[in-house]
PDB file of C-alpha atoms in Angstrom:
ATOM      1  CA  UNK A   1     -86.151 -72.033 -56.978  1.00 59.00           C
ATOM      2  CA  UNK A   2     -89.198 -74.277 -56.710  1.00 89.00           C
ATOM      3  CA  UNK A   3     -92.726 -73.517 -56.132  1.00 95.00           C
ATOM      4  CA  UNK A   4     -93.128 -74.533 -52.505  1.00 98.00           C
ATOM      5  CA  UNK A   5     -89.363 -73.274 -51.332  1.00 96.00           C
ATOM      6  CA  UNK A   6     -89.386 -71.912 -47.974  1.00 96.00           C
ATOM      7  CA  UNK A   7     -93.134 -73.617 -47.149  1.00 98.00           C
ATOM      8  CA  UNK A   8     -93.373 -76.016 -44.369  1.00 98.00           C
ATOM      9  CA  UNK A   9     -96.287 -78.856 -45.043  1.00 98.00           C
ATOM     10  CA  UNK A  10     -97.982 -81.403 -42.736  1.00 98.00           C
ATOM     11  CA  UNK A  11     -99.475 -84.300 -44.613  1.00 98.00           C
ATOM     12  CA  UNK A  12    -101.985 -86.485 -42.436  1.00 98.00           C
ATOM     13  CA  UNK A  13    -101.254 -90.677 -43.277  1.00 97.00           C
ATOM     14  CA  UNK A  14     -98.610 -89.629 -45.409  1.00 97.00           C
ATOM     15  CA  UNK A  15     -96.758 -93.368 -44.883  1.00 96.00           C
ATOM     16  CA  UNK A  16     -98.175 -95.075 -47.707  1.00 95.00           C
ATOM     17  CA  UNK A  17    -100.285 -94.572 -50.864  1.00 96.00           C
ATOM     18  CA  UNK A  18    -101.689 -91.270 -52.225  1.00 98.00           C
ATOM     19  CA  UNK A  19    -100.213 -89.920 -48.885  1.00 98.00           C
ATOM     20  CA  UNK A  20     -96.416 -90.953 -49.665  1.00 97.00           C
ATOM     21  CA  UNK A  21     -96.716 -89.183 -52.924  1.00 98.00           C
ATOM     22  CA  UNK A  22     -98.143 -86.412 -51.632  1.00 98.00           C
ATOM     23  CA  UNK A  23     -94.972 -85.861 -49.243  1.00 98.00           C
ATOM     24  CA  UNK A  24     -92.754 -87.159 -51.975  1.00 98.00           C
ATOM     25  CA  UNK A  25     -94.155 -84.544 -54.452  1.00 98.00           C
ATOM     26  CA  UNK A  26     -94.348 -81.685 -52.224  1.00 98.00           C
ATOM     27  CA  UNK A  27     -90.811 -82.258 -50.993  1.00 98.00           C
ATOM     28  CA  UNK A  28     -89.498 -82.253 -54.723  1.00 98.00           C
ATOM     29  CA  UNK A  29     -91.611 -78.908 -54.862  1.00 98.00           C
ATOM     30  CA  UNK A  30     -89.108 -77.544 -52.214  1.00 97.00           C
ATOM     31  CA  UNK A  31     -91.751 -77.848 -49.217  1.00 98.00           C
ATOM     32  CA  UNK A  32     -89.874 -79.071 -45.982  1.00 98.00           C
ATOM     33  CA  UNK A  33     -93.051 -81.867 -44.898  1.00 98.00           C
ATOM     34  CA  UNK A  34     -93.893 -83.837 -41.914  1.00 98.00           C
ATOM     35  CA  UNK A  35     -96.630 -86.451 -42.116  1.00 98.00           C
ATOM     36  CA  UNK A  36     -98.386 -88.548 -39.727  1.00 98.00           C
ATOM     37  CA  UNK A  37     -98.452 -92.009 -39.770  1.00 97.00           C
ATOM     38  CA  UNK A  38    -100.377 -94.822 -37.391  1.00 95.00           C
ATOM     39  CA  UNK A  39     -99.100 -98.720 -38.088  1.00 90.00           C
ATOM     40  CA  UNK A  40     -96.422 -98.396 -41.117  1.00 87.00           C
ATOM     41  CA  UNK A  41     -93.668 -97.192 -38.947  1.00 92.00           C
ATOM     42  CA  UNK A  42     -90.978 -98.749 -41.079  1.00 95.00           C
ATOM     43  CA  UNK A  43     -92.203 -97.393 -44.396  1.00 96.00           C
ATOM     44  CA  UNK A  44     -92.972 -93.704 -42.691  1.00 97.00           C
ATOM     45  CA  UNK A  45     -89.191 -93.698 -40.940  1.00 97.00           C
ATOM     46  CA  UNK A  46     -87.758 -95.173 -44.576  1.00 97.00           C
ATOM     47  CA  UNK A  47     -89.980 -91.827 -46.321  1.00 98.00           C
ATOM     48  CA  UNK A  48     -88.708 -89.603 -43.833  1.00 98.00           C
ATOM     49  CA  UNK A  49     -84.490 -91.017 -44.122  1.00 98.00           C
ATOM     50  CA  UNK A  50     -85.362 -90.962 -48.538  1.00 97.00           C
ATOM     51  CA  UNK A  51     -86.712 -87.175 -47.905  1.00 97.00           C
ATOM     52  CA  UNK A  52     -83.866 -86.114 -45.776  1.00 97.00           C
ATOM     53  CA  UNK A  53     -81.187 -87.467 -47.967  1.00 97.00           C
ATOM     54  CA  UNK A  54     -82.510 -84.551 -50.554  1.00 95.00           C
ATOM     55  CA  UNK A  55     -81.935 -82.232 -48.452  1.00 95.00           C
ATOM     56  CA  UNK A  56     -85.089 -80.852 -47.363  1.00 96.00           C
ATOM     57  CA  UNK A  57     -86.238 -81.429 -43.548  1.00 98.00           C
ATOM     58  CA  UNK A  58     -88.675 -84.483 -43.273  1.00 98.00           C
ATOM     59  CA  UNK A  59     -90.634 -85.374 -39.755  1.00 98.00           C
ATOM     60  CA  UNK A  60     -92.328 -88.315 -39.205  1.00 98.00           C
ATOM     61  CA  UNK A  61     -95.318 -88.107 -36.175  1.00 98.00           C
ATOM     62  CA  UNK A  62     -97.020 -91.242 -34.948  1.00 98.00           C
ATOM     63  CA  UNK A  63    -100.961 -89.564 -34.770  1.00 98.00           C
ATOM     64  CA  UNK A  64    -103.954 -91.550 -34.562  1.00 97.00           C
ATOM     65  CA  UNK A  65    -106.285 -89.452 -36.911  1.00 97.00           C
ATOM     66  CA  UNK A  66    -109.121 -90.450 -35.205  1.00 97.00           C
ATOM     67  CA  UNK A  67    -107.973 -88.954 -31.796  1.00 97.00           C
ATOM     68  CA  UNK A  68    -108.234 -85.566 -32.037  1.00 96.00           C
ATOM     69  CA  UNK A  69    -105.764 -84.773 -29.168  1.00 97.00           C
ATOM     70  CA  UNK A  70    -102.862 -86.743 -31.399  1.00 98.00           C
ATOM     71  CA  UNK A  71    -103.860 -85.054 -34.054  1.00 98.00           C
ATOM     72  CA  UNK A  72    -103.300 -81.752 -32.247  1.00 97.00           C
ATOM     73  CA  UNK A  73     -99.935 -82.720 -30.835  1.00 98.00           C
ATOM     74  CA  UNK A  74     -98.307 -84.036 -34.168  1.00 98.00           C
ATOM     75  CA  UNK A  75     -99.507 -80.332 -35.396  1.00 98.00           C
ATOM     76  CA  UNK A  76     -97.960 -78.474 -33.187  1.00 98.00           C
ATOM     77  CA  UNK A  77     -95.040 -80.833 -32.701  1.00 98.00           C
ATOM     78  CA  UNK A  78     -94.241 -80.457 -36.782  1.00 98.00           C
ATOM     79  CA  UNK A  79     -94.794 -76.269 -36.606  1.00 98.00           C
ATOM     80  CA  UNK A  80     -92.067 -76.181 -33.736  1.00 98.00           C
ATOM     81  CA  UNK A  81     -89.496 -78.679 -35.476  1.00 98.00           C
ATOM     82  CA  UNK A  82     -89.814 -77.306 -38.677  1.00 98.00           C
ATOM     83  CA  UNK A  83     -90.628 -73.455 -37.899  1.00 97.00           C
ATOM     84  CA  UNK A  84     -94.455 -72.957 -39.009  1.00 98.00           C
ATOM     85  CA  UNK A  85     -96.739 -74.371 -40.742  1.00 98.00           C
ATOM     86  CA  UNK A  86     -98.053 -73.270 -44.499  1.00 98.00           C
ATOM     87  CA  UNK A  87     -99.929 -76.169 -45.999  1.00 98.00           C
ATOM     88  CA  UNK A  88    -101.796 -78.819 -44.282  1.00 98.00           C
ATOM     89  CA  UNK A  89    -103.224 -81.468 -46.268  1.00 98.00           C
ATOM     90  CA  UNK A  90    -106.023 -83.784 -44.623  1.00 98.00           C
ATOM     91  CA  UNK A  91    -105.043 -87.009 -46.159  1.00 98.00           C
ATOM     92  CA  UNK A  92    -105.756 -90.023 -43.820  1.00 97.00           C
ATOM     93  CA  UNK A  93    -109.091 -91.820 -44.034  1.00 95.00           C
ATOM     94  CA  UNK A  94    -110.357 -95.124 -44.006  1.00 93.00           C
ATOM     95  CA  UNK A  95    -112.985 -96.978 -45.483  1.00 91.00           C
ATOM     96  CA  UNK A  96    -115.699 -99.821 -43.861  1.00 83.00           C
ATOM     97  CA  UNK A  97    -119.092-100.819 -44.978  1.00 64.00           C
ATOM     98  CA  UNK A  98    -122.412 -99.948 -43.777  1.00 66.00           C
ATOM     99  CA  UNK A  99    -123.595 -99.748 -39.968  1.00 57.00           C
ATOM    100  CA  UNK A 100    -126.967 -99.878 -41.146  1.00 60.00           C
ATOM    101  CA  UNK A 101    -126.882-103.097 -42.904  1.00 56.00           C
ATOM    102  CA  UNK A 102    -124.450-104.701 -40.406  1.00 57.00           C
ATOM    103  CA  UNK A 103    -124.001-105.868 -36.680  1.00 58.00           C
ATOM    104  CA  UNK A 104    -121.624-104.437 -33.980  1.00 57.00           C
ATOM    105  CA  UNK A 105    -118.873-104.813 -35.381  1.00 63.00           C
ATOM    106  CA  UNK A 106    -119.289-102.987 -38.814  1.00 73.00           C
ATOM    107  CA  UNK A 107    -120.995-100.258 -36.135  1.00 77.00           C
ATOM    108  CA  UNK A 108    -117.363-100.035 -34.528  1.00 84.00           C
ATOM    109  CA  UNK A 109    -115.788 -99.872 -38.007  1.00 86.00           C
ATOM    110  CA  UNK A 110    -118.233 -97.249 -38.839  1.00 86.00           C
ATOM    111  CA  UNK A 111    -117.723 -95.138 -35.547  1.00 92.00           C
ATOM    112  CA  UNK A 112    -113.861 -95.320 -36.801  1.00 94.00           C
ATOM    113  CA  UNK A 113    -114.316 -94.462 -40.192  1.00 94.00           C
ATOM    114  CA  UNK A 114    -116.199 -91.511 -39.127  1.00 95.00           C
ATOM    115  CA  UNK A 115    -113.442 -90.472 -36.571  1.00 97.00           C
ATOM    116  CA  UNK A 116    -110.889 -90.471 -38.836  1.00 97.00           C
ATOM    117  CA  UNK A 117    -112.555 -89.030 -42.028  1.00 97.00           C
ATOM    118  CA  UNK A 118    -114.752 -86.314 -40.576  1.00 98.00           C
ATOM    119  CA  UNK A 119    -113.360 -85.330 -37.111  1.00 98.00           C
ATOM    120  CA  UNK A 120    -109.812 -85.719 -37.875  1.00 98.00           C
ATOM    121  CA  UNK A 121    -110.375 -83.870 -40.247  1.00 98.00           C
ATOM    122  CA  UNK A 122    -111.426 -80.969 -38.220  1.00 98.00           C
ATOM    123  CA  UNK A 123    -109.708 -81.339 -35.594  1.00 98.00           C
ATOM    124  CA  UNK A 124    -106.469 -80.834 -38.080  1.00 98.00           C
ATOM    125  CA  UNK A 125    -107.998 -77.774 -39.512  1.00 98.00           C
ATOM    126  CA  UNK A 126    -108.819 -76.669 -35.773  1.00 98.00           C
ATOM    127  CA  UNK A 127    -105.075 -77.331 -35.210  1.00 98.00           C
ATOM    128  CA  UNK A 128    -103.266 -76.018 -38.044  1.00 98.00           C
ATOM    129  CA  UNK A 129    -105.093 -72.632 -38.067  1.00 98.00           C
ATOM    130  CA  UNK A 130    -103.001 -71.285 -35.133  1.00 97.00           C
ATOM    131  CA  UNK A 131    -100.120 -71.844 -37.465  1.00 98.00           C
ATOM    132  CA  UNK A 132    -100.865 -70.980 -41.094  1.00 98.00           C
ATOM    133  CA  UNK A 133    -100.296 -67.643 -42.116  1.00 98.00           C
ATOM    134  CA  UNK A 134    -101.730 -65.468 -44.459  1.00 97.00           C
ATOM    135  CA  UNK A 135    -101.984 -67.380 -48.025  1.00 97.00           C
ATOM    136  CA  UNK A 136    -101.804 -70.735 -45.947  1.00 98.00           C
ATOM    137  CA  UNK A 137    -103.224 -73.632 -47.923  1.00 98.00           C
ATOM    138  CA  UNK A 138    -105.512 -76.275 -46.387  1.00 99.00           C
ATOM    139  CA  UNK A 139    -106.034 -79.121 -48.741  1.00 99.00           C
ATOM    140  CA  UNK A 140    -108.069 -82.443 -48.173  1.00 98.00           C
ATOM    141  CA  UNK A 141    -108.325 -85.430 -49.911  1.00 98.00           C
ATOM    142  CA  UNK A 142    -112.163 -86.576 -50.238  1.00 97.00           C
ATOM    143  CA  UNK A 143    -113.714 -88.610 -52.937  1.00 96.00           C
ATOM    144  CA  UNK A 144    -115.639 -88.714 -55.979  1.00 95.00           C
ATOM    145  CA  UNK A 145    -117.908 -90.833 -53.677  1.00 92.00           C
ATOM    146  CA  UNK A 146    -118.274 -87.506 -51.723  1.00 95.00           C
ATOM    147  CA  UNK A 147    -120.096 -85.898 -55.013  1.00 93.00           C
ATOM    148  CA  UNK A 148    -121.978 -88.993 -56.404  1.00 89.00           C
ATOM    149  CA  UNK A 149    -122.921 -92.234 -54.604  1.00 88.00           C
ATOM    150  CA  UNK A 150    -123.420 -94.221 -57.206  1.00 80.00           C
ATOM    151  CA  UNK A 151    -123.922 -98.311 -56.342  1.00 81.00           C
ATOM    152  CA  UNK A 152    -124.850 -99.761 -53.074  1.00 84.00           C
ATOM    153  CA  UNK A 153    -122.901-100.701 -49.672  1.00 84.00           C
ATOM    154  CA  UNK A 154    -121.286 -97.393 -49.300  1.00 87.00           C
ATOM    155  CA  UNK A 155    -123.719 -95.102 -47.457  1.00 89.00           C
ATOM    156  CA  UNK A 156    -121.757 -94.454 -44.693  1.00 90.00           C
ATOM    157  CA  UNK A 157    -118.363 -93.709 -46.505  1.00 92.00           C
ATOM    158  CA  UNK A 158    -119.823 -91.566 -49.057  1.00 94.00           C
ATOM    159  CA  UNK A 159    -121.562 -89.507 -46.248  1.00 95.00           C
ATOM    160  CA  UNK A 160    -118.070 -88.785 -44.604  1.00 96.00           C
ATOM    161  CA  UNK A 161    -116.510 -87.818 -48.023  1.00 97.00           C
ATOM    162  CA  UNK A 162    -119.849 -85.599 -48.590  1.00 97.00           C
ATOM    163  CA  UNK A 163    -119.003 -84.031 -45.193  1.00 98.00           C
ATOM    164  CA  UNK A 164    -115.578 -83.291 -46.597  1.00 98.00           C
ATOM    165  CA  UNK A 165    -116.661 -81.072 -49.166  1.00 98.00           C
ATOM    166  CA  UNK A 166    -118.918 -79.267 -47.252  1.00 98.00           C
ATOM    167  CA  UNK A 167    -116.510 -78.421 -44.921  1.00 98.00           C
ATOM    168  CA  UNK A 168    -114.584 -77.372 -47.558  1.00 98.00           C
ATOM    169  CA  UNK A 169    -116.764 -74.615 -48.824  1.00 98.00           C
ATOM    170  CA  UNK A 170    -117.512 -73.225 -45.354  1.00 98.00           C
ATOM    171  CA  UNK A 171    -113.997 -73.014 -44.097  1.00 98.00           C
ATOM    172  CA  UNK A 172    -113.188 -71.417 -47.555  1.00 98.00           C
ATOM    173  CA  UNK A 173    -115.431 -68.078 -46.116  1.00 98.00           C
ATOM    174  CA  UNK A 174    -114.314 -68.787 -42.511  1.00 98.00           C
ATOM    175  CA  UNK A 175    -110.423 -68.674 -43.095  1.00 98.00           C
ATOM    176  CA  UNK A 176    -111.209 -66.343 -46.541  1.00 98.00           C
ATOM    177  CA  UNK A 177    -110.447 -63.018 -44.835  1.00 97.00           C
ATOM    178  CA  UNK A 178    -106.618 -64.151 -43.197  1.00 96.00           C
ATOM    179  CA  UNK A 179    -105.998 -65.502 -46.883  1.00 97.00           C
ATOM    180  CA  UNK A 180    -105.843 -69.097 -46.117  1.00 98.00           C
ATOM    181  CA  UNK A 181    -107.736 -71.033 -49.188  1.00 98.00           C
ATOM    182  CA  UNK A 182    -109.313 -74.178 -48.590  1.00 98.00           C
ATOM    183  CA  UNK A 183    -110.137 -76.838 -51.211  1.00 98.00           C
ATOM    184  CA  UNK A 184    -111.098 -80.630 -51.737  1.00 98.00           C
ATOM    185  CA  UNK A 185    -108.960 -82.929 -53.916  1.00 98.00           C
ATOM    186  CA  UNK A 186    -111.670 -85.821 -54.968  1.00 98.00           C
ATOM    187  CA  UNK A 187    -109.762 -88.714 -56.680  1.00 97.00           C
ATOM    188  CA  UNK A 188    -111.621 -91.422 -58.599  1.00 95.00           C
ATOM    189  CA  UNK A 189    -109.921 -95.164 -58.640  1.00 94.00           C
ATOM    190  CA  UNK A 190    -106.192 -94.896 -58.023  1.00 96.00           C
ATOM    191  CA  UNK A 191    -103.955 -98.045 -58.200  1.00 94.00           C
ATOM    192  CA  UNK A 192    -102.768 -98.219 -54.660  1.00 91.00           C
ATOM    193  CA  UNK A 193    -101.435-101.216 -52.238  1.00 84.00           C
ATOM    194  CA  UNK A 194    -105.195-100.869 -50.965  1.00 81.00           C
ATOM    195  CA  UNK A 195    -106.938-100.533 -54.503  1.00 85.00           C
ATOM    196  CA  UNK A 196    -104.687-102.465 -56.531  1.00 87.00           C
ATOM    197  CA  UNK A 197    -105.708-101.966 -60.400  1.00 90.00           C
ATOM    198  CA  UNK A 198    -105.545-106.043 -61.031  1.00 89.00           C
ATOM    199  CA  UNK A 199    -108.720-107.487 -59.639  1.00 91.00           C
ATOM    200  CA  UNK A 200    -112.239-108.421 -61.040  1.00 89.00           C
ATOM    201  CA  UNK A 201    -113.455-105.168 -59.665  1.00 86.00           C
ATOM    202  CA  UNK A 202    -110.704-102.652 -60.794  1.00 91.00           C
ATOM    203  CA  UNK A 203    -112.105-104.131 -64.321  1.00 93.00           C
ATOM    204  CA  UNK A 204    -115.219-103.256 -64.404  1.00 89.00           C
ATOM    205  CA  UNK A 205    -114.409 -99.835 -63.055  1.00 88.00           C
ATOM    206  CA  UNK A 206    -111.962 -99.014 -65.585  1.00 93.00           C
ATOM    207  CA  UNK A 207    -114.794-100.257 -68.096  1.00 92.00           C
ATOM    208  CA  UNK A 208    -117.325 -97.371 -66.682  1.00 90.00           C
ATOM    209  CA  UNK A 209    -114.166 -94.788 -66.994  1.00 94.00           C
ATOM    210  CA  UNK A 210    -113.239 -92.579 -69.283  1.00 96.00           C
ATOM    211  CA  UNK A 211    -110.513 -92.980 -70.009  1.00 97.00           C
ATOM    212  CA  UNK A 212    -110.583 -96.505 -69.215  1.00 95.00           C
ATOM    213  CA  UNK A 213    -107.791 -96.643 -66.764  1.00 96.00           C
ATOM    214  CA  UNK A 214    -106.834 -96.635 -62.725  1.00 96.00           C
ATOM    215  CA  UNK A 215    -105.065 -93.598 -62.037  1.00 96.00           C
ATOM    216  CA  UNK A 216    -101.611 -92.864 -60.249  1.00 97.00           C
ATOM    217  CA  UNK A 217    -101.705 -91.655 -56.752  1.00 98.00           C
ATOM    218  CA  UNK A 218     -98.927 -89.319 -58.406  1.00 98.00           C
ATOM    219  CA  UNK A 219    -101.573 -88.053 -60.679  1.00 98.00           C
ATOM    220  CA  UNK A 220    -103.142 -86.994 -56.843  1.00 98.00           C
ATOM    221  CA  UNK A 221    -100.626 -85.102 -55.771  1.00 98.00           C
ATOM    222  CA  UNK A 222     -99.440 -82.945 -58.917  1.00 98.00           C
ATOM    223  CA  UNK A 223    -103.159 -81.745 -57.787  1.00 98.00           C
ATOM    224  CA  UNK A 224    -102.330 -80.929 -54.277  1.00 98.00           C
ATOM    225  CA  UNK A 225     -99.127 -79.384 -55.148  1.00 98.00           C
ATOM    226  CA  UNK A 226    -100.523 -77.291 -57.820  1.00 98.00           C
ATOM    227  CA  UNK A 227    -103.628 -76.472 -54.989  1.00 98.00           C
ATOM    228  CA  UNK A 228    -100.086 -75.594 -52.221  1.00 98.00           C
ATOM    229  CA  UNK A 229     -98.704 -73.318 -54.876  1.00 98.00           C
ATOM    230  CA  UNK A 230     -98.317 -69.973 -55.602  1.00 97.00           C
ATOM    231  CA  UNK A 231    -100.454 -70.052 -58.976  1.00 97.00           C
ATOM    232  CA  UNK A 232    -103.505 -71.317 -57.166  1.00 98.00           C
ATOM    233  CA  UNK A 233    -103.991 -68.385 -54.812  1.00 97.00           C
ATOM    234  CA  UNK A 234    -107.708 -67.018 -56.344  1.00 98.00           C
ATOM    235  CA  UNK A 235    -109.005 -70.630 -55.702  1.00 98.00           C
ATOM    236  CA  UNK A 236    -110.420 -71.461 -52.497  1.00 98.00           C
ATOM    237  CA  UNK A 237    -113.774 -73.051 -51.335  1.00 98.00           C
ATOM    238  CA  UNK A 238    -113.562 -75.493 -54.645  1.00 98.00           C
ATOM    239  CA  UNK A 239    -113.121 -79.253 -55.392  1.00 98.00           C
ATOM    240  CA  UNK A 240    -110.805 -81.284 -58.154  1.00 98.00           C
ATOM    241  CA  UNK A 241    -111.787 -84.241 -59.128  1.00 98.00           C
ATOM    242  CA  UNK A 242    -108.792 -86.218 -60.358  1.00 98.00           C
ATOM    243  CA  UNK A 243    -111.501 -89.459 -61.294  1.00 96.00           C
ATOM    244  CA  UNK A 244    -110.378 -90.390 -64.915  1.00 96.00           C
ATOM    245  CA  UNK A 245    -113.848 -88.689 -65.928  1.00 96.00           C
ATOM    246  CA  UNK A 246    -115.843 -90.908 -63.774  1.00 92.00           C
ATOM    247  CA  UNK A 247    -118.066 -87.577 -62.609  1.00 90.00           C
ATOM    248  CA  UNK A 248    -118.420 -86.293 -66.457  1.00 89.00           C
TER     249      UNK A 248
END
């Protein structure tokens, strides 16, 4: 029997990247998952045919993260389908540069990125609470950028990701007492169809590293699955960096 048998998972962006490993990794943990997804619906229908075909249930949503009502429905749609809800994992976010240095439209990118990585974040949480039981697991994905800011040009990102984490340690008291733990998965460069470890500027992070290297968005979620699990029930309110050493 696996780790996660018998668990039922939600995964926001779960399509693509860090978020398709997620689902793949929780699924080989023996977690039925459903994930949302917003423009990739032929890789999110292809993730949920590959998941079913090893026979654990897989649900796809379409869910906007940064419309909290979607968000809501795709949550509740996934606990009815699959029969609960155990672990949620706030994965989708996006990243644009800064309002303040910009014009309108890096404002409207910024009024996005905030949408998606700070209040769809909570309005999952909000969500998912009326489903998790006691020893539910709610796991996001931030950023080392949401510890240390480091260079220039990412103000408004880094704030979001800082948001994250705090979040983090208050609903680790506020959910504390049913049993749910909360905690903050912070990855550092991962080599990813958006972050691709093979340009001028994956270099001369690797350099600054380390260990000198991009990681694996698998590396990311053997993190959230160990965070899901069993053997991580006395951890709550706490955040993982999985960064290569880039916050040593």
């Amino acid at each position: 029997m696996t780790r996660l048998s018998k668990k039922v998972a939600l995964v926001t962006g779960g399509s693509r990247g860090i978020g398709a490993a997620i689902v793949r990794k929780l699924a080989a943990e023996g977690a039925d998952v459903a994930f949302t997804y917003v423009s990739s619906e032929e890789k999110a229908k292809a993730l949920e045919a590959e998941l079913r075909q090893t026979g654990v249930r897989a649900l796809a949503v379409h869910a906007d993260s940064a419309d909290a009502a979607a968000v809501g429905r795709a949550i509740d749609h996934a606990a009815a389908e699959l029969g609960g809800l155990d672990i949620l994992v706030n994965n989708a976010g996006v990243s644009a540069g800064n309002a303040i240095a910009g014009g309108a439209n890096e404002a409207e990118a910024y009024e996005r990125q905030y949408a998606v990585n700070v209040k769809g974040v909570v309005a999952a949480v909000n969500a998912a609470v009326k489903h998790l039981p006691q020893g539910g697991r709610i796991i996001s994905i931030g950023s080392v950028l949401g510890s240390r800011v480091g260079f220039p040009g990412i103000t408004e990102y880094s704030a979001t990701k800082f948001a994250v984490a705090g979040y983090t340690r208050g609903w680790a008291w506020d959910f504390g007492a049913k049993g749910i733990t909360v905690n903050n998965v912070q990855p550092g460069p991962i080599d990813t169809d958006m972050n691709p470890d093979n340009t001028e500027f994956a270099a001369q992070l690797k350099a600054g590293l380390p260990l000198q290297r991009y990681g694996k968005a698998e590396e990311v979620a053997a993190a959230v699955a160990f965070l899901a699990s069993p053997e991580a029930s006395f951890i709550t309110g706490s955040t993982i960096n999985v960064d290569g050493g880039a916050s040593a």
